[in-house]
mmCIF file of C-alpha atoms and ligand atoms in Angstrom:
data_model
loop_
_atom_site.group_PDB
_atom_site.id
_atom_site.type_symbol
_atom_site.label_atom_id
_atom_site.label_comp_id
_atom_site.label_asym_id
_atom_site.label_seq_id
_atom_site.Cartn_x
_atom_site.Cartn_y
_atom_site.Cartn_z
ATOM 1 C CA UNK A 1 73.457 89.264 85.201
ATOM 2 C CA UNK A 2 74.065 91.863 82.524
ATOM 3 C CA UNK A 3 77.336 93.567 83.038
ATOM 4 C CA UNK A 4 78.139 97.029 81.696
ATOM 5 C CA UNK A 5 81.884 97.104 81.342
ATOM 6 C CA UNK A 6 83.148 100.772 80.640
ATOM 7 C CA UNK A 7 87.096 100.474 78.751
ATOM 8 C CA UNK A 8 86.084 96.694 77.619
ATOM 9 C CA UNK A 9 88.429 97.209 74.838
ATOM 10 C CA UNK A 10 91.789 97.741 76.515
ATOM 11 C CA UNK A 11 94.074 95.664 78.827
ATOM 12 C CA UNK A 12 92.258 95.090 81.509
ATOM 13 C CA UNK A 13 88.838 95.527 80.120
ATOM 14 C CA UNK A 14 89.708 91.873 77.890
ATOM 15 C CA UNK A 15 90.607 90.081 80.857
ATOM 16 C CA UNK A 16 87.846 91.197 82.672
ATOM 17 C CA UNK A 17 85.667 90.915 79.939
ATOM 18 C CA UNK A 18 86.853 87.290 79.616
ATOM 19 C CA UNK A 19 86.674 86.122 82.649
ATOM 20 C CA UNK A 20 82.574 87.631 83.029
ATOM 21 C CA UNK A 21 81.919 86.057 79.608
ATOM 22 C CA UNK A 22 81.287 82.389 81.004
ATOM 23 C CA UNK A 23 78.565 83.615 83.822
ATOM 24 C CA UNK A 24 77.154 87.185 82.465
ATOM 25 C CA UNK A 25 76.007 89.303 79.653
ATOM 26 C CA UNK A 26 78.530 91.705 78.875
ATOM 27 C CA UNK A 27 77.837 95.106 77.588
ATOM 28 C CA UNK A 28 81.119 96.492 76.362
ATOM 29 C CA UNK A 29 81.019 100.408 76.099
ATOM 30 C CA UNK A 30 84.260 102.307 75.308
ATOM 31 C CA UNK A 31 85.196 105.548 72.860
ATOM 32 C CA UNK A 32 85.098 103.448 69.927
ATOM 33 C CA UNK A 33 84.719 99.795 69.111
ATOM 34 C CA UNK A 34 82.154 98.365 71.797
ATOM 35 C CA UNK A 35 78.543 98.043 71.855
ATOM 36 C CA UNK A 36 77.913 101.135 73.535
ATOM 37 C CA UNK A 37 80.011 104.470 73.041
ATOM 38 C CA UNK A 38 80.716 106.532 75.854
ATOM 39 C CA UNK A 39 83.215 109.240 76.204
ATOM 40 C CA UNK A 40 83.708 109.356 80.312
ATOM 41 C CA UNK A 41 84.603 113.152 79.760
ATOM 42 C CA UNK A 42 81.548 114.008 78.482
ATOM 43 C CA UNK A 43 78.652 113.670 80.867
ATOM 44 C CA UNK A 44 76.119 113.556 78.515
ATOM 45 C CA UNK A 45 77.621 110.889 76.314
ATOM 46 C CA UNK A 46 77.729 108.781 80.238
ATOM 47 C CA UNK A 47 73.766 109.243 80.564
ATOM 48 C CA UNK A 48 73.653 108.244 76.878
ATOM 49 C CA UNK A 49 74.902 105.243 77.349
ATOM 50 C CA UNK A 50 72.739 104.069 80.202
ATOM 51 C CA UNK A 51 69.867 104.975 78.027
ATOM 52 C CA UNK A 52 71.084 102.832 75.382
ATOM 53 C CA UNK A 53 72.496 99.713 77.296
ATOM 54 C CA UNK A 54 68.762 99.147 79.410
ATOM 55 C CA UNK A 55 68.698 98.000 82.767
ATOM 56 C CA UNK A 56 71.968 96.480 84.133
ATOM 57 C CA UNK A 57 73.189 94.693 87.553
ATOM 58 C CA UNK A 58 76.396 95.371 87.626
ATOM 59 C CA UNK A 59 78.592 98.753 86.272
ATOM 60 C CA UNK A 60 82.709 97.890 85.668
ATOM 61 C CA UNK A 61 85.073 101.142 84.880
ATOM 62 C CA UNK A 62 89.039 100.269 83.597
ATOM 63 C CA UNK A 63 88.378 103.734 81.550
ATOM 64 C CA UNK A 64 89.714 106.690 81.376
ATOM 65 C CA UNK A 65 93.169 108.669 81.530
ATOM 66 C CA UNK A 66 95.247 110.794 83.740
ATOM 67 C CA UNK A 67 98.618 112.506 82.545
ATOM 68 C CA UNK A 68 101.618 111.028 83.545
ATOM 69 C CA UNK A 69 104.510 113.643 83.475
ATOM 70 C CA UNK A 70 107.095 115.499 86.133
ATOM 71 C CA UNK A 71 105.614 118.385 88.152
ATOM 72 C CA UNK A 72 107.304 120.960 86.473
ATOM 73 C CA UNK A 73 106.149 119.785 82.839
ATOM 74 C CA UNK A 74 102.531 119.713 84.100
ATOM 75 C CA UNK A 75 100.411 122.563 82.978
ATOM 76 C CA UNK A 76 96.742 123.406 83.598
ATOM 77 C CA UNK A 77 95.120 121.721 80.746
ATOM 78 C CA UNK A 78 96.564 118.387 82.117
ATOM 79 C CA UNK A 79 95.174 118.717 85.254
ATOM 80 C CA UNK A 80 92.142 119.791 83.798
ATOM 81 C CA UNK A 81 92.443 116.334 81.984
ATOM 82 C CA UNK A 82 92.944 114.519 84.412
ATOM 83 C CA UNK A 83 90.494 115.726 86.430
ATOM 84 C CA UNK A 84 87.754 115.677 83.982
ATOM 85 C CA UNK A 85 88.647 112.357 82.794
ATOM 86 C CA UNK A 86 90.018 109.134 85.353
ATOM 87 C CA UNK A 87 88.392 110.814 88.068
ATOM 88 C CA UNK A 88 85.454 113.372 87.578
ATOM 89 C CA UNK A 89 84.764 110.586 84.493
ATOM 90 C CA UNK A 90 84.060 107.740 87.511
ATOM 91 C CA UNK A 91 82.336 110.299 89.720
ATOM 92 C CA UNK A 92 79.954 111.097 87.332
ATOM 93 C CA UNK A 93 79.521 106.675 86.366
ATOM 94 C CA UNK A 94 78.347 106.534 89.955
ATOM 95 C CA UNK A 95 76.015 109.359 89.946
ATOM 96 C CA UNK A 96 74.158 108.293 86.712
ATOM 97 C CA UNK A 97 74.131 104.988 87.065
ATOM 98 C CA UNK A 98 72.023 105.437 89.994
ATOM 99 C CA UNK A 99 68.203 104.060 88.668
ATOM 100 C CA UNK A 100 69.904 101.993 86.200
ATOM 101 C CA UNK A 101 71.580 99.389 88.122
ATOM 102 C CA UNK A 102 68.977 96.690 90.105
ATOM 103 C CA UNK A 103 68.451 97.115 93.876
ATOM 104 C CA UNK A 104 72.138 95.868 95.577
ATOM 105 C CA UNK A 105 73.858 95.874 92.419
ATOM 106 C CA UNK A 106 77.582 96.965 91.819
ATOM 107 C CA UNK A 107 79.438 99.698 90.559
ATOM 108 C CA UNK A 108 83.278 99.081 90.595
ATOM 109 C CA UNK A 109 85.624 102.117 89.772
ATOM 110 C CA UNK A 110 89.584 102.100 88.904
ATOM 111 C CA UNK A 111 92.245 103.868 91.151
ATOM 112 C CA UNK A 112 95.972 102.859 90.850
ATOM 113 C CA UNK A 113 98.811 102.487 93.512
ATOM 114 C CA UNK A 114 100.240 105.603 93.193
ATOM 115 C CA UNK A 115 97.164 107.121 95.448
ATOM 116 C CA UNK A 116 98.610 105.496 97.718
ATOM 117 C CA UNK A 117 102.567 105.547 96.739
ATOM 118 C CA UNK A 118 103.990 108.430 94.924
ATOM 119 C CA UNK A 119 106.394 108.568 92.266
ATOM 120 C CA UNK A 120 108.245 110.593 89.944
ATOM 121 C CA UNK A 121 105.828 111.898 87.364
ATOM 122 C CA UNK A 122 102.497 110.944 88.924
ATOM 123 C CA UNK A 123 101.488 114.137 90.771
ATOM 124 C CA UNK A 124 98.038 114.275 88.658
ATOM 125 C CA UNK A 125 97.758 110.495 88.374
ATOM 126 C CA UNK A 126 97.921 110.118 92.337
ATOM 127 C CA UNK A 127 95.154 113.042 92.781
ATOM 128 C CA UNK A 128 92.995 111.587 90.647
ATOM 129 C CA UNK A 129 93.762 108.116 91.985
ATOM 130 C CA UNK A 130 92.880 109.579 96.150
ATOM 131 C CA UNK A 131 89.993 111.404 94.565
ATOM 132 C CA UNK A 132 88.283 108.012 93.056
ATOM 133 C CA UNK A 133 89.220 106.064 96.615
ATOM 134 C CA UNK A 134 87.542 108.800 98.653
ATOM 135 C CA UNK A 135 84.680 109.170 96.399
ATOM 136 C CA UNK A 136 83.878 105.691 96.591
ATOM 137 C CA UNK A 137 83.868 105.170 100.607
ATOM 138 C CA UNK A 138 81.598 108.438 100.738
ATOM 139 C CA UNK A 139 79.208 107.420 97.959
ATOM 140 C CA UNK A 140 78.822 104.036 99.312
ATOM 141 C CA UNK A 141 78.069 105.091 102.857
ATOM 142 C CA UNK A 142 75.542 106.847 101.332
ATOM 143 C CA UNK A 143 74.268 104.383 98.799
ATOM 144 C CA UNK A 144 74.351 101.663 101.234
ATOM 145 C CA UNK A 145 71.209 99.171 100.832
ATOM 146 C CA UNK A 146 70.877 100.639 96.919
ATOM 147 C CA UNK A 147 73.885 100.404 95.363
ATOM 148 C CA UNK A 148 76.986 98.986 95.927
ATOM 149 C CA UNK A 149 80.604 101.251 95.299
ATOM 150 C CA UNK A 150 84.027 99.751 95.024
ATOM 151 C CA UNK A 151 87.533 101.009 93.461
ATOM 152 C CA UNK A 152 90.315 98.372 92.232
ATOM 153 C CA UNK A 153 93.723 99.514 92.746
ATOM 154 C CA UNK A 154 95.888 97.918 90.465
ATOM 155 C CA UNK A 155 99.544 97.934 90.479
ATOM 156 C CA UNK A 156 101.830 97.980 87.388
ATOM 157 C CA UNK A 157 100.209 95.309 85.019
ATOM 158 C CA UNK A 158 103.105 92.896 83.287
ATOM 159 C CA UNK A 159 101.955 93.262 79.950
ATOM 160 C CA UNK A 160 101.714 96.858 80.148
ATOM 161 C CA UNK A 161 105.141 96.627 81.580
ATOM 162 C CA UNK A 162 106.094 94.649 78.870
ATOM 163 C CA UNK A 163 105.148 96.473 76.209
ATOM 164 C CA UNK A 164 107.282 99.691 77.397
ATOM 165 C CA UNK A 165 110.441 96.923 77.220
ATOM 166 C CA UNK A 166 110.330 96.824 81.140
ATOM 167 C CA UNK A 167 110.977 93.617 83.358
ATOM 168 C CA UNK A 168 107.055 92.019 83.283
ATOM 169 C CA UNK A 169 107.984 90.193 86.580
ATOM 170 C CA UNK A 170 107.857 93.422 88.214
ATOM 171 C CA UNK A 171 104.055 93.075 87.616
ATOM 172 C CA UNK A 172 100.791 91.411 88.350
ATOM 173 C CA UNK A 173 99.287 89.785 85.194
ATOM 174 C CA UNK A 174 96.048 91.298 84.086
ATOM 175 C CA UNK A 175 94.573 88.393 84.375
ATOM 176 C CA UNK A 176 95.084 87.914 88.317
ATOM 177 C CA UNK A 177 93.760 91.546 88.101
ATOM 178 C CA UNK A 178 90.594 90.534 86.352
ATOM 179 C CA UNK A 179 89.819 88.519 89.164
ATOM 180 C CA UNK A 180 89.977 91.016 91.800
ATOM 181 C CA UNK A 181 86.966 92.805 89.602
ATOM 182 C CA UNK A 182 85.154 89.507 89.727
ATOM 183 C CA UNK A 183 85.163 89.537 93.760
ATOM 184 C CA UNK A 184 83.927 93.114 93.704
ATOM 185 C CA UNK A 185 81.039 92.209 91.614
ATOM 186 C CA UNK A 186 80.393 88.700 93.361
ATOM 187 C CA UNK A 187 80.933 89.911 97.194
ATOM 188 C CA UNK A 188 78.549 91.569 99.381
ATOM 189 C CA UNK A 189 80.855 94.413 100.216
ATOM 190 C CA UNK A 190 80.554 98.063 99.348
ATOM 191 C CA UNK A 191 83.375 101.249 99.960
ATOM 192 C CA UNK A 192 85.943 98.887 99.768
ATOM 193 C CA UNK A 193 89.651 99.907 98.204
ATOM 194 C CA UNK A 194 90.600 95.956 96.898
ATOM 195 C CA UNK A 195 94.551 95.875 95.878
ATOM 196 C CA UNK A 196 95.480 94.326 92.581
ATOM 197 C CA UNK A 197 99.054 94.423 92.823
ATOM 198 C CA UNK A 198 102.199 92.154 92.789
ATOM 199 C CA UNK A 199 103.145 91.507 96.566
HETATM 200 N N1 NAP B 1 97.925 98.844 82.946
HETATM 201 C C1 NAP B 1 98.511 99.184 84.106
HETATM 202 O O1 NAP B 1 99.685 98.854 84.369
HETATM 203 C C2 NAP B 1 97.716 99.934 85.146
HETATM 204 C C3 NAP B 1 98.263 100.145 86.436
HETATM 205 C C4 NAP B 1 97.535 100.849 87.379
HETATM 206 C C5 NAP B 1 96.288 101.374 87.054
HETATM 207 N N2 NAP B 1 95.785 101.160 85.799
HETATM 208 C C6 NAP B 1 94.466 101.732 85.476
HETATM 209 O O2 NAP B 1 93.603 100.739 84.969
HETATM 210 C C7 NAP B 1 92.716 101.310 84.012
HETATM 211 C C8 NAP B 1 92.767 100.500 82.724
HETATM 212 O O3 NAP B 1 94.111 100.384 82.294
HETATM 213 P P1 NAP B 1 94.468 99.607 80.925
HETATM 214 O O4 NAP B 1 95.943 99.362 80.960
HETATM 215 O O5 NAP B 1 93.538 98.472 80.690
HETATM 216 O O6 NAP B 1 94.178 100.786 79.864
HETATM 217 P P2 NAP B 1 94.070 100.698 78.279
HETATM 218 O O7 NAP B 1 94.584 99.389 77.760
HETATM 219 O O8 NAP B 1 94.664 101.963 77.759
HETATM 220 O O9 NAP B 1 92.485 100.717 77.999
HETATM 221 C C9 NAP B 1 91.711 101.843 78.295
HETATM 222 C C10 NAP B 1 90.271 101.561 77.893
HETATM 223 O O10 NAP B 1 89.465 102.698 78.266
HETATM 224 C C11 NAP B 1 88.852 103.268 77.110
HETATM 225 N N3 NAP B 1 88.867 104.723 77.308
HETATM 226 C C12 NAP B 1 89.937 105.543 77.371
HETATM 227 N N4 NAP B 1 89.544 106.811 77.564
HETATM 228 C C13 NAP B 1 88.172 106.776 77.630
HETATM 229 C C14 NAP B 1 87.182 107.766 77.809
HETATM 230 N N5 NAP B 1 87.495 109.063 77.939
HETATM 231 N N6 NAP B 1 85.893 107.380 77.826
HETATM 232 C C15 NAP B 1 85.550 106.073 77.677
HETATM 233 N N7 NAP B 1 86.455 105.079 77.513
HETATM 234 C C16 NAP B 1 87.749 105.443 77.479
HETATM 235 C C17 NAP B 1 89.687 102.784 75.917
HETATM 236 O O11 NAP B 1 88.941 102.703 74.702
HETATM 237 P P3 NAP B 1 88.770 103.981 73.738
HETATM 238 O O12 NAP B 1 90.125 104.575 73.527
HETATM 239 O O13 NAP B 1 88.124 103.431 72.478
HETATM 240 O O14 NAP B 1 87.820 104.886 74.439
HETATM 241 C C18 NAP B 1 90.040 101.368 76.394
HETATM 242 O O15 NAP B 1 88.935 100.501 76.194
HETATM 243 C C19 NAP B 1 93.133 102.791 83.879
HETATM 244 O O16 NAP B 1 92.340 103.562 84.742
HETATM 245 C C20 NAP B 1 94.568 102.784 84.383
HETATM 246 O O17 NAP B 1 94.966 104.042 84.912
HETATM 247 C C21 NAP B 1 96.458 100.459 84.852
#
């Protein structure tokens, strides 16, 4: 199957990227550096790069960024950001990738705990978070038969928790996370929230 992974270049998008590699074509497609360039706040740039990357079976996202920051530091133009990027970003990989992807192919988004679990500093990153989790049960009832639409909700990654000199135990490794992205592709299920976090 050819696989259109959107943040290939990052963290997660290795892993996932390496764990694909064995079965699938990968299509990498990031700012900068992959096969394809996309810039997920730019809609134009998103139908760009279905145009350029053919027809595909299955659509990955571990792109795009929210601003992390206490509520009181948080002005308009980073929930502007925020909104325009992690989530309205996604939104808008679902919409055009609709025609692209083969009949009961995939699309799997990125959330992150804190939709779910609040803390200090993440006021924009849990909206934006919610927002991708509730887009994707809505889309998929609505895609269902066409197009399948799932989120991964990761929890803090060890490396990532690593490289801010925090306790990587704390974490799951991206590489257990990788996996999770491998069921949503593989499994029959659609609107489905999948955790991808230490327990
Ligand atoms: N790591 C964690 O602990 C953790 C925990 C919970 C949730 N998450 C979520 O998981 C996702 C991936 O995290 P990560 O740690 O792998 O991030 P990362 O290492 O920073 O990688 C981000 C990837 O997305 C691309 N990207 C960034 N902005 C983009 C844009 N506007 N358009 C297109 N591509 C863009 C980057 O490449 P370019 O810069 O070249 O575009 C890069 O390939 C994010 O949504 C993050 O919020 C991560």
């Amino acid at each position: 199957m050819r696989v259109l992974l959107v943040g290939a270049t990052g963290l997660l998008g290795t892993e996932i990227r390496r764990i694909l590699e064995p079965q699938h074509e990968v299509i990498t497609a990031s700012r900068k550096g992959s096969d394809v360039s996309v810039d997920l706040s730019d809609k134009a740039s998103i139908v760009a790069m279905f145009g350029a990357a053919g027809r595909i079976g299955a659509v990955v996202c571990v792109g795009g960024a929210a601003k992390f920051a206490p509520l009181d530091a948080l002005g308009d133009d980073d929930y502007a950001f925020s909104l325009a990027n992690k989530l309205m970003g996604q939104v808008n990989l679902v919409r055009c990738a609709i025609g692209h992807v083969d009949e009961g192919g995939s699309v799997t988004l990125t959330s992150g705990t804190l939709a779910q679990q609040p803390t200090v500093g993440g006021a924009a990153v849990s909206i934006v978070n919610a927002g991708v989790e509730g887009f994707a049960r809505a889309a998929a009832l609505e895609l269902e038969g066409k197009l399948r639409v799932n989120v991964v909700s990761p929890g803090w990654v060890s490396e990532t928790l690593a490289s801010m000199g925090q306790d990587p135990s704390r974490g799951i490794a991206a590489a257990d996370v990788a996996r999770v992205y491998k069921r949503a592709i593989d499994e029959p299920i659609t609107g489905q929230t999948l955790p991808a976090a230490k327990t």
